[in-house]
XYZ file of C-alpha atoms in Angstrom:
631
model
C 85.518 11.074 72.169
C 82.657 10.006 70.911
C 80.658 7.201 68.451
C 77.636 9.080 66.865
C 75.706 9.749 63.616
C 76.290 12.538 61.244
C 73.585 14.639 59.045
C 73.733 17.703 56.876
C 73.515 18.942 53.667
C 75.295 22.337 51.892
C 74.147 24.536 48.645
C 70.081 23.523 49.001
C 68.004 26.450 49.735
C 65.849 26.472 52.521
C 64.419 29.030 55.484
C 65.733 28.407 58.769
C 62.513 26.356 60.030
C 62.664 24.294 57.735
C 66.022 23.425 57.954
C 65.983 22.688 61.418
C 63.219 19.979 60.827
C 64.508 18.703 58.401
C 67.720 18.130 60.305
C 66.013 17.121 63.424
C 64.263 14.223 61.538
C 67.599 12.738 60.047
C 69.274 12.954 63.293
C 65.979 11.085 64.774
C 66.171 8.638 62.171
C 69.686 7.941 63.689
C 69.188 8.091 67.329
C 70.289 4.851 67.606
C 73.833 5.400 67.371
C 74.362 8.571 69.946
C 70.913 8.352 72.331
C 73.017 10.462 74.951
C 73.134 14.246 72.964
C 71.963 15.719 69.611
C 73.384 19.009 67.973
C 72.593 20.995 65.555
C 74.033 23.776 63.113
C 72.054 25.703 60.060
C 73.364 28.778 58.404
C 72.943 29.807 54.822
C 72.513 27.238 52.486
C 74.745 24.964 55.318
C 73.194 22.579 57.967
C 75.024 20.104 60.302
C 73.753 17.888 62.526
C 74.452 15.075 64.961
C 73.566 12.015 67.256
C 75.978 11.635 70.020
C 77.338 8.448 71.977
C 79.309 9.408 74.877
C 82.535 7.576 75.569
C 85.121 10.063 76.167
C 84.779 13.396 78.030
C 80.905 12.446 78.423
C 80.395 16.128 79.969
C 82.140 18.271 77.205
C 82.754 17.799 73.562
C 78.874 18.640 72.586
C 78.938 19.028 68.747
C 78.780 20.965 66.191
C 82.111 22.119 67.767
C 84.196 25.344 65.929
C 87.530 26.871 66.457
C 87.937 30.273 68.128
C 85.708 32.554 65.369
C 83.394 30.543 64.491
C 85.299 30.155 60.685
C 85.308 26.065 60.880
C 82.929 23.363 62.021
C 82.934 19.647 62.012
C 80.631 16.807 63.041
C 82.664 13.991 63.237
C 81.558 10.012 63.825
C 84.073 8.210 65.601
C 87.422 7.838 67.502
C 90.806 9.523 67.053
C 93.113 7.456 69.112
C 96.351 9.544 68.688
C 94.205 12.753 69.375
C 96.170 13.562 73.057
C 99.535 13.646 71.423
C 98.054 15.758 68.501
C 96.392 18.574 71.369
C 99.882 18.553 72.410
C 101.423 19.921 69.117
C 98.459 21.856 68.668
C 98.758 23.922 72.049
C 102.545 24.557 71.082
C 101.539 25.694 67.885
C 98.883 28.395 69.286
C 95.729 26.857 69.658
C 93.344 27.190 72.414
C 91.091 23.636 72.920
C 88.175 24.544 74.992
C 87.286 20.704 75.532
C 89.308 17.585 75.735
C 87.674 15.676 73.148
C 89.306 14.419 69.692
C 86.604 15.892 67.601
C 87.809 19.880 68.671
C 91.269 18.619 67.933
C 90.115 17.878 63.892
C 88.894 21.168 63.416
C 92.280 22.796 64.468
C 94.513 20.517 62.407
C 92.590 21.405 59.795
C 93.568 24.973 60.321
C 97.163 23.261 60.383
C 97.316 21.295 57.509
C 93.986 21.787 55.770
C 92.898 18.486 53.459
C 95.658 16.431 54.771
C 94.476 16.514 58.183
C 93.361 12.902 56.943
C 96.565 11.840 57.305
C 97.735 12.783 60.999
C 94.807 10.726 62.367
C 95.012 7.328 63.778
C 91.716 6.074 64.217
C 88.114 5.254 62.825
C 86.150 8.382 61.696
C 83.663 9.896 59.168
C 83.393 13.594 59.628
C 82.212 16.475 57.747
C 83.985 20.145 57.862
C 82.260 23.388 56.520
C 84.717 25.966 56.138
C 82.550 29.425 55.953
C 85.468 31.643 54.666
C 85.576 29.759 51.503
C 82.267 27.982 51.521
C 83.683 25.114 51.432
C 82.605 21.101 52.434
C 84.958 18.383 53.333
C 83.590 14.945 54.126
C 86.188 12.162 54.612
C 86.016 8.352 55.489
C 88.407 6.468 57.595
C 91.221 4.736 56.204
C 89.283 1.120 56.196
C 85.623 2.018 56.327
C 85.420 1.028 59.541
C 82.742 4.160 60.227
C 80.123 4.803 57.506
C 79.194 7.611 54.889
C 76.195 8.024 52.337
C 75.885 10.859 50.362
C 73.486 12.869 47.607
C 75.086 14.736 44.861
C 72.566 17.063 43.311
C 72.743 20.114 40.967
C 71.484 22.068 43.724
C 74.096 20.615 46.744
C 74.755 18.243 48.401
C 73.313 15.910 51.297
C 75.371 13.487 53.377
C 74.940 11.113 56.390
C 76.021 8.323 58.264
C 73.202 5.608 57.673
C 70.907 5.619 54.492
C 67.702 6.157 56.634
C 69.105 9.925 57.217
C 69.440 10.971 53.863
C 66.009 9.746 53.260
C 63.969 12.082 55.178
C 65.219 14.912 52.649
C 62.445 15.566 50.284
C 63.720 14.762 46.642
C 66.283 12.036 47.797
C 66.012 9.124 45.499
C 64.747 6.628 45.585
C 64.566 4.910 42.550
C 66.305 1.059 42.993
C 68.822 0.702 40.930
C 68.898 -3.105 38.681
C 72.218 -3.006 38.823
C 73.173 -2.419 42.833
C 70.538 -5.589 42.773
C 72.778 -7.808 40.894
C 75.406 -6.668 43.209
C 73.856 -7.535 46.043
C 72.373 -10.676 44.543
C 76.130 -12.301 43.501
C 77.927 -11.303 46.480
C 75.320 -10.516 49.173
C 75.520 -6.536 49.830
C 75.969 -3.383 47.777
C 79.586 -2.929 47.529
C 80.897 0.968 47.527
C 80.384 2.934 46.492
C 76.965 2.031 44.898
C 73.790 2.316 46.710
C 70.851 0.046 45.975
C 69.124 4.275 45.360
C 70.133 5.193 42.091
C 71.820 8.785 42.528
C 72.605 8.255 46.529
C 76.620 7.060 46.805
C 78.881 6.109 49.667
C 82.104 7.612 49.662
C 84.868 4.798 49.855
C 87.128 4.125 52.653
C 90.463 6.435 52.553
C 88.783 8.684 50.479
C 87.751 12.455 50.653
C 85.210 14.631 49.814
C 85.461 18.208 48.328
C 82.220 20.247 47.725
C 81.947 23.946 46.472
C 79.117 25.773 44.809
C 81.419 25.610 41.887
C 82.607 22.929 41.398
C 80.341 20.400 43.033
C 81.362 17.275 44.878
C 84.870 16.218 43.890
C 85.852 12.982 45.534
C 89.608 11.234 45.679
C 91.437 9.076 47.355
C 94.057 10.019 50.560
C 95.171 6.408 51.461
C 96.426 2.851 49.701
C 96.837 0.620 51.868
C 99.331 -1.714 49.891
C 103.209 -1.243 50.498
C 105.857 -2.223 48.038
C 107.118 -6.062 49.041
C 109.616 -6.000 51.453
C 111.205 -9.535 50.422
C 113.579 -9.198 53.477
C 111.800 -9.538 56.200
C 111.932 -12.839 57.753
C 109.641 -14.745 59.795
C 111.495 -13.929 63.210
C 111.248 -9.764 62.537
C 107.786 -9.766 61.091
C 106.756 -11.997 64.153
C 108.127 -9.205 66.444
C 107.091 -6.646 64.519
C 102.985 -7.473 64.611
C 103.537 -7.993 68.136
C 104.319 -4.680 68.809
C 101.785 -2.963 66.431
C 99.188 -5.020 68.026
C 99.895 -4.033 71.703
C 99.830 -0.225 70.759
C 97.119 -0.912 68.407
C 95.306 -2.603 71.952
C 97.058 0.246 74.176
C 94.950 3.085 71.915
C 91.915 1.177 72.084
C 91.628 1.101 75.579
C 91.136 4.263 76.497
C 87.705 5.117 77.586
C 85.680 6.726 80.216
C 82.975 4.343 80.078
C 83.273 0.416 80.629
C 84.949 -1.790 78.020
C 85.036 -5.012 77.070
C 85.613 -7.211 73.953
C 83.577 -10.194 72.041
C 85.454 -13.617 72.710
C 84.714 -16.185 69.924
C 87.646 -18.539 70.711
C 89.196 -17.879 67.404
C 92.941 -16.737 66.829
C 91.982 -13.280 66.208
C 89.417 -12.369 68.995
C 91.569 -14.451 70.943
C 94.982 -12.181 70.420
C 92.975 -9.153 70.954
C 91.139 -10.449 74.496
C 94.950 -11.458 75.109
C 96.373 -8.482 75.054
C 93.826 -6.306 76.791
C 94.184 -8.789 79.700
C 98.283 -8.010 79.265
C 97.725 -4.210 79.645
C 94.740 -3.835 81.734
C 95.225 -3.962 85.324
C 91.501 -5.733 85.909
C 89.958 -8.685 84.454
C 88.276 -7.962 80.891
C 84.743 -8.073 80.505
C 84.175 -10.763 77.468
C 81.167 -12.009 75.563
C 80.154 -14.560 73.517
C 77.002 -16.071 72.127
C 76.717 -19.780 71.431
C 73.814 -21.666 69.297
C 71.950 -24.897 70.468
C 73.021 -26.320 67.556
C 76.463 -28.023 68.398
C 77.664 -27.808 65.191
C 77.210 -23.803 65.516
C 78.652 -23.341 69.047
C 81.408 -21.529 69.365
C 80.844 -20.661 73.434
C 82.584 -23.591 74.599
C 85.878 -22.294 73.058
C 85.324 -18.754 73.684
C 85.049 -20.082 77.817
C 87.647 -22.163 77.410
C 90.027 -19.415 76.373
C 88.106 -16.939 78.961
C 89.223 -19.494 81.716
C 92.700 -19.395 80.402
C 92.719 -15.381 79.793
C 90.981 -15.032 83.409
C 88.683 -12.537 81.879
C 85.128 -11.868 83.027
C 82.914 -13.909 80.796
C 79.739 -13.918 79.865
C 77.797 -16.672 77.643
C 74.475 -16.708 76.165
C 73.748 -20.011 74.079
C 70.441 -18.977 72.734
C 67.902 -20.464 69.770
C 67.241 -17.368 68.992
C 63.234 -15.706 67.686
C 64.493 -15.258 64.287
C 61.465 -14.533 62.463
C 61.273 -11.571 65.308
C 64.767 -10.765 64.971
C 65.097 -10.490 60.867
C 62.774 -7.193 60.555
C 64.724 -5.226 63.101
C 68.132 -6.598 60.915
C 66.951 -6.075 57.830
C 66.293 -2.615 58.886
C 68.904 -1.767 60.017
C 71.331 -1.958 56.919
C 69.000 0.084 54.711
C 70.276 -1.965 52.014
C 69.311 -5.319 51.455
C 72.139 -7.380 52.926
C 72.054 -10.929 53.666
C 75.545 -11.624 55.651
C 73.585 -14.270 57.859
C 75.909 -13.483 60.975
C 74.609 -10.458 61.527
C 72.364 -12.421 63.637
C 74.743 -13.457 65.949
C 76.835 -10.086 65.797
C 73.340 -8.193 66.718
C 72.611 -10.351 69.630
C 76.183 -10.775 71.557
C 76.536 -6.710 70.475
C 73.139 -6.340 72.634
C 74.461 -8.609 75.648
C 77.935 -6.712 75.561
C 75.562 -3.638 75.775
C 74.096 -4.880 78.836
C 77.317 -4.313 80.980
C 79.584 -2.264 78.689
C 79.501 0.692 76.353
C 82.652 0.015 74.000
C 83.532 -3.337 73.020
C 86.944 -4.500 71.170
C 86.766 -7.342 68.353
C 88.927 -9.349 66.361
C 87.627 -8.385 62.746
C 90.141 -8.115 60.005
C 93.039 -10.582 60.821
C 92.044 -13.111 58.146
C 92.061 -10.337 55.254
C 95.713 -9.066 56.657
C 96.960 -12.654 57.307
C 95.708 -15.251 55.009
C 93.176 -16.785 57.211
C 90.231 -17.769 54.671
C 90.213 -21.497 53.788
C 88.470 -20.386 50.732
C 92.590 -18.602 50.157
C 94.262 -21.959 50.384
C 91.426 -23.313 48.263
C 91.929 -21.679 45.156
C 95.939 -22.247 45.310
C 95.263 -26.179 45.480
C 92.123 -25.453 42.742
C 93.793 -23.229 40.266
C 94.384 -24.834 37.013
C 95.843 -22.636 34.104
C 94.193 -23.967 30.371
C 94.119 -21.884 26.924
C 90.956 -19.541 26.927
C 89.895 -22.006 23.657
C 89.860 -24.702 26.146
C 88.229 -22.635 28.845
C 85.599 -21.117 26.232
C 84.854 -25.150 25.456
C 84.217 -26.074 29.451
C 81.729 -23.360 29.769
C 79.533 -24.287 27.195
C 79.996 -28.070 27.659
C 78.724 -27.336 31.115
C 76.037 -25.652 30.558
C 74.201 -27.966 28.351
C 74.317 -30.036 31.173
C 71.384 -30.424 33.866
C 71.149 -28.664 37.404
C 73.006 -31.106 39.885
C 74.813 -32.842 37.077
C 78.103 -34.545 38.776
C 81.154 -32.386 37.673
C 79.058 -29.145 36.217
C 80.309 -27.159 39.125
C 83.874 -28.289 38.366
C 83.454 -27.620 34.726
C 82.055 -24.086 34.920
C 84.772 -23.570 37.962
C 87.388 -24.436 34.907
C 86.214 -22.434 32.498
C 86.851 -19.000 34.245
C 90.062 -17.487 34.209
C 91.975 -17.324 37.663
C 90.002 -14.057 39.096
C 86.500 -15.657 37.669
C 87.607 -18.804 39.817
C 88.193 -16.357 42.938
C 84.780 -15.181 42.172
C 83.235 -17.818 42.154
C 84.042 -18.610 45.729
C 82.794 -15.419 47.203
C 79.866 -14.538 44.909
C 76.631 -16.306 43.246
C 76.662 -16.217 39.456
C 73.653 -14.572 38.362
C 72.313 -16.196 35.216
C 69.767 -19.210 35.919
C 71.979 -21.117 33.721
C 75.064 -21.005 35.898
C 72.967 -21.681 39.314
C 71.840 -18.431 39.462
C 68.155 -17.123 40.036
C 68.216 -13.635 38.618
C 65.902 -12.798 35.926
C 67.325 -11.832 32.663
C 66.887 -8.159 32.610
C 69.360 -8.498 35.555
C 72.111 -10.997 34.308
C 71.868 -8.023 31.457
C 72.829 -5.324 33.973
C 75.437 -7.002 36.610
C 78.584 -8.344 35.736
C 79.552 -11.738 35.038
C 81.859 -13.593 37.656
C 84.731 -13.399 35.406
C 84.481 -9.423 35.443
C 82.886 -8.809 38.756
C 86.096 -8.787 40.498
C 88.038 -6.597 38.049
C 87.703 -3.584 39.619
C 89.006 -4.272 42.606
C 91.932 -6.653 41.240
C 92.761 -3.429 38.898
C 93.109 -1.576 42.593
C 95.705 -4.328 43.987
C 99.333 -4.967 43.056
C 100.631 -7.232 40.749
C 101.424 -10.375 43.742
C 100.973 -14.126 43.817
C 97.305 -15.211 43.448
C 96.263 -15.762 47.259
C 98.161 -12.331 48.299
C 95.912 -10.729 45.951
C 92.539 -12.857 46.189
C 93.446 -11.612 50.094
C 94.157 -8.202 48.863
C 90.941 -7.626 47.228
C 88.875 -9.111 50.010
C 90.559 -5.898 52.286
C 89.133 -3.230 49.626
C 86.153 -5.080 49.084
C 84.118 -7.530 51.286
C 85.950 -5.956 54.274
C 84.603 -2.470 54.251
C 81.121 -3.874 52.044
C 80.521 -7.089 54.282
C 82.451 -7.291 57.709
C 82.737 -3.636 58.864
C 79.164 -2.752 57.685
C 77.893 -5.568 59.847
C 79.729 -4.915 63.198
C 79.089 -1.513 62.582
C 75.498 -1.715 61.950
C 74.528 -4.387 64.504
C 76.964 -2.529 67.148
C 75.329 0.980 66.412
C 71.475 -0.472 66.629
C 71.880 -1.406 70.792
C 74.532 1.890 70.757
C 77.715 -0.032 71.795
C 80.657 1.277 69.998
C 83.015 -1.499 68.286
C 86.305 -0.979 68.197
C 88.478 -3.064 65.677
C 92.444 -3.183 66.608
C 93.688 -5.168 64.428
C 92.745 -2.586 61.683
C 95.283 0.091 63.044
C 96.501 1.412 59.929
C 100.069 0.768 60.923
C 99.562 -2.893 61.253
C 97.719 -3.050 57.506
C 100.591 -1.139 56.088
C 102.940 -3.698 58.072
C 100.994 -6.674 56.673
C 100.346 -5.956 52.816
C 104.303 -5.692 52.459
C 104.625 -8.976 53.910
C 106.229 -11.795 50.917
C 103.611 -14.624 50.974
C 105.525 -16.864 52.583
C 104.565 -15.113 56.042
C 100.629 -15.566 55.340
C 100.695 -19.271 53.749
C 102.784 -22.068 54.068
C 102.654 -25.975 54.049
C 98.945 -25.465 53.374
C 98.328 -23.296 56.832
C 97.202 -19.694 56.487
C 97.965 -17.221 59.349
C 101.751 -18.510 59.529
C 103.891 -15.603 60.769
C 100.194 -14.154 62.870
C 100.388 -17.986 64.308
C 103.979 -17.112 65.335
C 103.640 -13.805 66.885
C 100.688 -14.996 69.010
C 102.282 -18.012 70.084
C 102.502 -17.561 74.104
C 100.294 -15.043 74.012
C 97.132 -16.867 73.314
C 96.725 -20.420 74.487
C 98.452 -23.111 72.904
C 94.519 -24.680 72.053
C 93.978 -21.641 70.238
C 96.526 -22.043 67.390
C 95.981 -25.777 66.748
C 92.109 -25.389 66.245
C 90.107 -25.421 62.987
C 89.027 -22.282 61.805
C 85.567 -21.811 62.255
C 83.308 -18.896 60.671
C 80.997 -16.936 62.600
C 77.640 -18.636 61.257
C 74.245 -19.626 61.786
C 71.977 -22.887 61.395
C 70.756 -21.263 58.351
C 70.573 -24.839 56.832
C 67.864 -26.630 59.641
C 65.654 -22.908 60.410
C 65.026 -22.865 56.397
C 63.719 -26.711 56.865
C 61.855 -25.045 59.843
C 61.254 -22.078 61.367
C 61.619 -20.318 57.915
C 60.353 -23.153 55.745
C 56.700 -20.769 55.068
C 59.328 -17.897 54.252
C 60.896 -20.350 51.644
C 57.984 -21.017 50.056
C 56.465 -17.206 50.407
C 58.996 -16.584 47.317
C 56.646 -18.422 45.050
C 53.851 -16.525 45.731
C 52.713 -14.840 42.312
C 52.365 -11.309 44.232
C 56.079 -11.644 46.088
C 58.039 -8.653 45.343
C 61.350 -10.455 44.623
C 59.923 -11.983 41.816
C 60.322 -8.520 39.925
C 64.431 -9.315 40.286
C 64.192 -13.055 39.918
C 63.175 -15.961 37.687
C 60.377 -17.676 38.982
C 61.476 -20.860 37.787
C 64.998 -20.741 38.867
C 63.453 -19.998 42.776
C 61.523 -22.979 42.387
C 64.531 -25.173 42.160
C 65.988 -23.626 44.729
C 63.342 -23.907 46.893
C 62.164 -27.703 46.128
C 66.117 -28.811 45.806
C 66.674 -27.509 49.790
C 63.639 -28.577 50.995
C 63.884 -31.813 49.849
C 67.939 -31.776 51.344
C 69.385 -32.565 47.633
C 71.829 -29.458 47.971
C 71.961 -26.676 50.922
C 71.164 -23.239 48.982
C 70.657 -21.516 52.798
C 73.042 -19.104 51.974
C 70.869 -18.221 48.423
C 67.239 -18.626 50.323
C 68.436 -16.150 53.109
C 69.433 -13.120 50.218
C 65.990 -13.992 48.761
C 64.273 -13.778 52.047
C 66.156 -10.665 52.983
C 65.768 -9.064 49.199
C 61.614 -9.816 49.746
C 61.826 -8.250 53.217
C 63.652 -5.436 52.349
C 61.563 -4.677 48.948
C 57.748 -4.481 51.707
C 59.549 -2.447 53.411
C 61.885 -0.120 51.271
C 60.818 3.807 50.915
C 60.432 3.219 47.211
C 58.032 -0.259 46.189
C 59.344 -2.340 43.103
C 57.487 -1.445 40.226
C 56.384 -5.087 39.708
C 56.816 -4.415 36.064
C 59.424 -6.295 34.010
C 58.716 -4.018 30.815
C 60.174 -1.111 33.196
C 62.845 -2.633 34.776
C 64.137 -3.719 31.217
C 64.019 -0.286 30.115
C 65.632 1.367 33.821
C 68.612 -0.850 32.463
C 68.474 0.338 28.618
């Protein structure tokens, strides 16, 4: 087994020099996330390459690895944690398996079961397969998007790879921003799949597949839904019982590794449960990190020790003010994208002290998307008002006649969205100056308005009650476009693998046909999770608040970052091709003078202007062009 990066292309013409160095320098750019191997594969018009992490047999399972002529080779990204019971049906089928990793075991399934090998894998994986008898390319993405893919459709072929700064070393990539990945990225803080901020360059979505052929081109559909039918039978006492045992053979999978393991300890229900029942199966004490802040109000360490003491797991804290203005180049490079979830900060640095003692590290991600734990859930329930659209229509432009920081504008404009605009509103920043936004107005012309930004993904979901489904979409969306990129991401750039039980595909399927009861009830979220970790975790665990993963965002812009804050006026910054001026300002004199916190809006500007000095392609710093990219 292995974590690593993939890089290739198919159908582009090139000699066999020049395909080598052009593979060699997107597998460079992605050293990062396998610094133990590289491997490489060009034939005609076909090139595969990869970065390998070694976690399981670290002395075989080099890559590109083929089955016994040759016919069919993959590089794969990732783990297969079922892959020892799959050798087994393999051997009895006929197969010979030269190594004993997972990734040899893909490329004879596929023989099996072609396409659908998808679907007899239990793990976390991004993988492409060229099959030379029919010329054929098959890229797939896990179930969850746990593991990444980018790739480049062209009329000539086709280029993929795991991490945007691959696919750029191909001469002829784009890279022409797009306006409308910006307004993305500007209401809800990242590019969500599976748009790129390049215009032309795509990521393939989680539980979807890949098909390319020279005649056809690059076919793409989805293998995977996670949402079951309802099940309103199940009861409390069987679904507690139930996600107890999917967890501990979700935990028992996870475990397995040749190199040393350990998991990130926050204190929180989820990271808790996890730690919990690694300490259950593992016959030594678990290695566990956590990072705390010197600001109190930001310190989780205290609870993550508290629960280490209880666990009797090997802990190590770090409570750190950490070099931020050092730290948010290195971050904002390594998304690619401009993204401006402010814990990566937090996620980078205990992912670099796990990496000084272990090499795979389990964490509690995803257990407030499957459960109901967002306040932000039990928020809109107590918030959601229905009126007549005439009355909504009325709100809107009421409130917006009145001034910035008006008491009750919020409120208003909050009323005058439908139920899904409400929703919206909670996870993403309207756009237009008018609303609180900062965008300039070619932009509000090319994203979406918060009423429609969540559409798409509600259009994805089944018909439920309105917190199953505000939970629902966050699984399809912020999930894979927030959460996983970051742990991924900030994992991958000190190469520590992250491993994510609570994502186990069984236990998602388990928990989206739960009735709502089981998630919320007498204004608590988590209820039947509560239940099935109750005597598992401590009892401390499950009575305290929920608290987020997050950073003193607040105090460093009235600080360290304060010349940052006011770099966004300058006349030359390049955000100012994306933004109104005069909006900014606001922003910028409103926190400073501690009238309103807009941390969380300063830190996507900051990380927008950082990203745009530093991006392959600079902005054009012409609104003229911009208006007419969008026309």
């Amino acid at each position: 087994r292995i974590m690593c990066g993939i890089a290739g292309w198919v159908g582009f013409e090139r000699g066999r020099e020049a395909a080598m160095a052009d593979l060699a320098a997107m597998c460079d750019a992605i050293r990062h996330r396998g610094p133990d191997d590289a491997g490489y594969f060009v034939g005609p018009r076909v090139a595969l390459g990869m970065r390998r992490l070694s976690i399981i047999d670290v002395a075989g399972g080099h890559q590109p690895i083929a089955n016994e002529d040759g016919s069919v080779r993959i590089v794969f990204n990732g783990e297969v944690y079922n892959y020892r019971e799959l050798q087994e049906e393999l051997r009895r089928r006929g197969h010979r398996l030269s190594t004993n990793s997972d990734t040899e075991t893909i490329v004879h399934l596929y023989e099996e079961h072609g396409d659908a090998v998808v679907d007899h894998l239990c793990g976390m994986f991004a993988f492409a397969i060229w099959d030379e008898r029919r010329r054929r390319l098959l890229l797939a993405r896990d179930r969850l998007g746990i593991k990444p893919l980018y790739y480049w459709p062209s009329a000539h072929g086709l280029a993929f790879a795991s991490e945007l700064k691959a696919l750029l070393q191909l001469e002829g990539c784009p890279r022409e921003i797009a306006p409308e990945a910006v307004a993305d990225y500007l209401a809800l803080g990242y590019v969500p799949e599976p748009d790129c901020i390049y215009r032309g360059v795509r990521k393939l979505e989680p539980g979807h597949l890949l098909v390319w052929d020279a005649a056809n081109g690059a076919t793409v559909r989805r293998y995977w839904n996670p949402f079951r039918p309802e099940d309103p039978r199940l009861d409390e006492v069987e679904a507690a019982r139930e996600i107890r045992r999917l967890l501990s053979e979700s935990v028992r999978y996870r475990l397995i590794s040749d190199v040393p393991l350990g998991a990130f300890l926050s204190g929180g229900l989820d990271s808790s449960a996890v730690v919990a029942e690694m300490a259950r199966q593992m016959d030594r004490p678990v290695r566990t990190f956590s990072i705390g802040f010197d600001e109190p109000d930001f310190n989780e360490a205290p609870h993550a020790a508290a629960v280490a003491r209880a666990l009797g797991t090997e802990h190590t804290e770090l409570v750190v003010r950490p070099e931020v203005e050092a730290l948010i180049g290195d971050i904002v490079a390594a998304f690619d994208e401009p993204f401006a979830d402010s814990s990566a900060i937090p996620t980078f640095l205990v992912s670099r002290l796990a990496r000084s003692a272990v090499t795979v590290a389990l964490s509690g991600d995803g257990g407030d998307e499957l459960f109901g734990g967002y306040t932000r859930y039990l928020d809109l329930g107590r918030r959601d008002v229905a009126l007549p659209a005439a009355v909504r229509v009325a709100l809107g432009a009421f409130a917006r006649r009145l001034p910035h920081g008006a008491r009750g504008r919020n409120r208003l404009l909050e009323l005058s969205r439908r139920s899904a605009g409400r929703y919206a509103g909670m996870v993403a920043h309207p756009l237009d100056p008018a609303e609180g936004g900062v965008a300039a107005p070619a932009l509000v012309a090319a994203g979406h308005g918060l009423d429609d930004v969540l559409d798409r993904w509600l259009a994805a979901v089944p018909e439920r009650d309105l917190l199953t489904r505000a939970s629902f979409v966050d699984l399809i969306s912020y999930l894979p476009g927030d959460i996983l990129t970051k742990v991924d991401r900030m994992s991958m750039a000190v190469s520590l693998e992250a491993r994510v039980p609570l994502l186990d595909h069984r236990l998602v399927e388990f928990a989206t046909a739960m009735p709502a009861a089981l998630r919320f009830r007498d204004g608590v979220g988590k209820w039947v999770w509560r239940k099935a970790i109750r005597g598992l975790v401590p009892d401390a665990v499950l009575d305290r608040p929920k608290q987020g993963f997050g950073v003193p965002l607040r105090h460093w812009f009235r600080r360290e970052l304060r010349h940052h804050m006011d770099g966004l006026l300058r006349p030359d910054a390049a955000v100012l091709e994306y933004v109104d001026a005069g909006a900014v300002g606001r922003v910028v004199r409103e926190h400073a003078t501690g009238r309103r916190d807009h941390s969380a809006l300063l830190w996507k500007l900051l990380v927008l202007q950082r990203w745009l000095e530093t991006a392959a392609c600079p902005p054009t710093r012409s609104r003229a062009r911009l208006a007419a990219s969008i026309a």
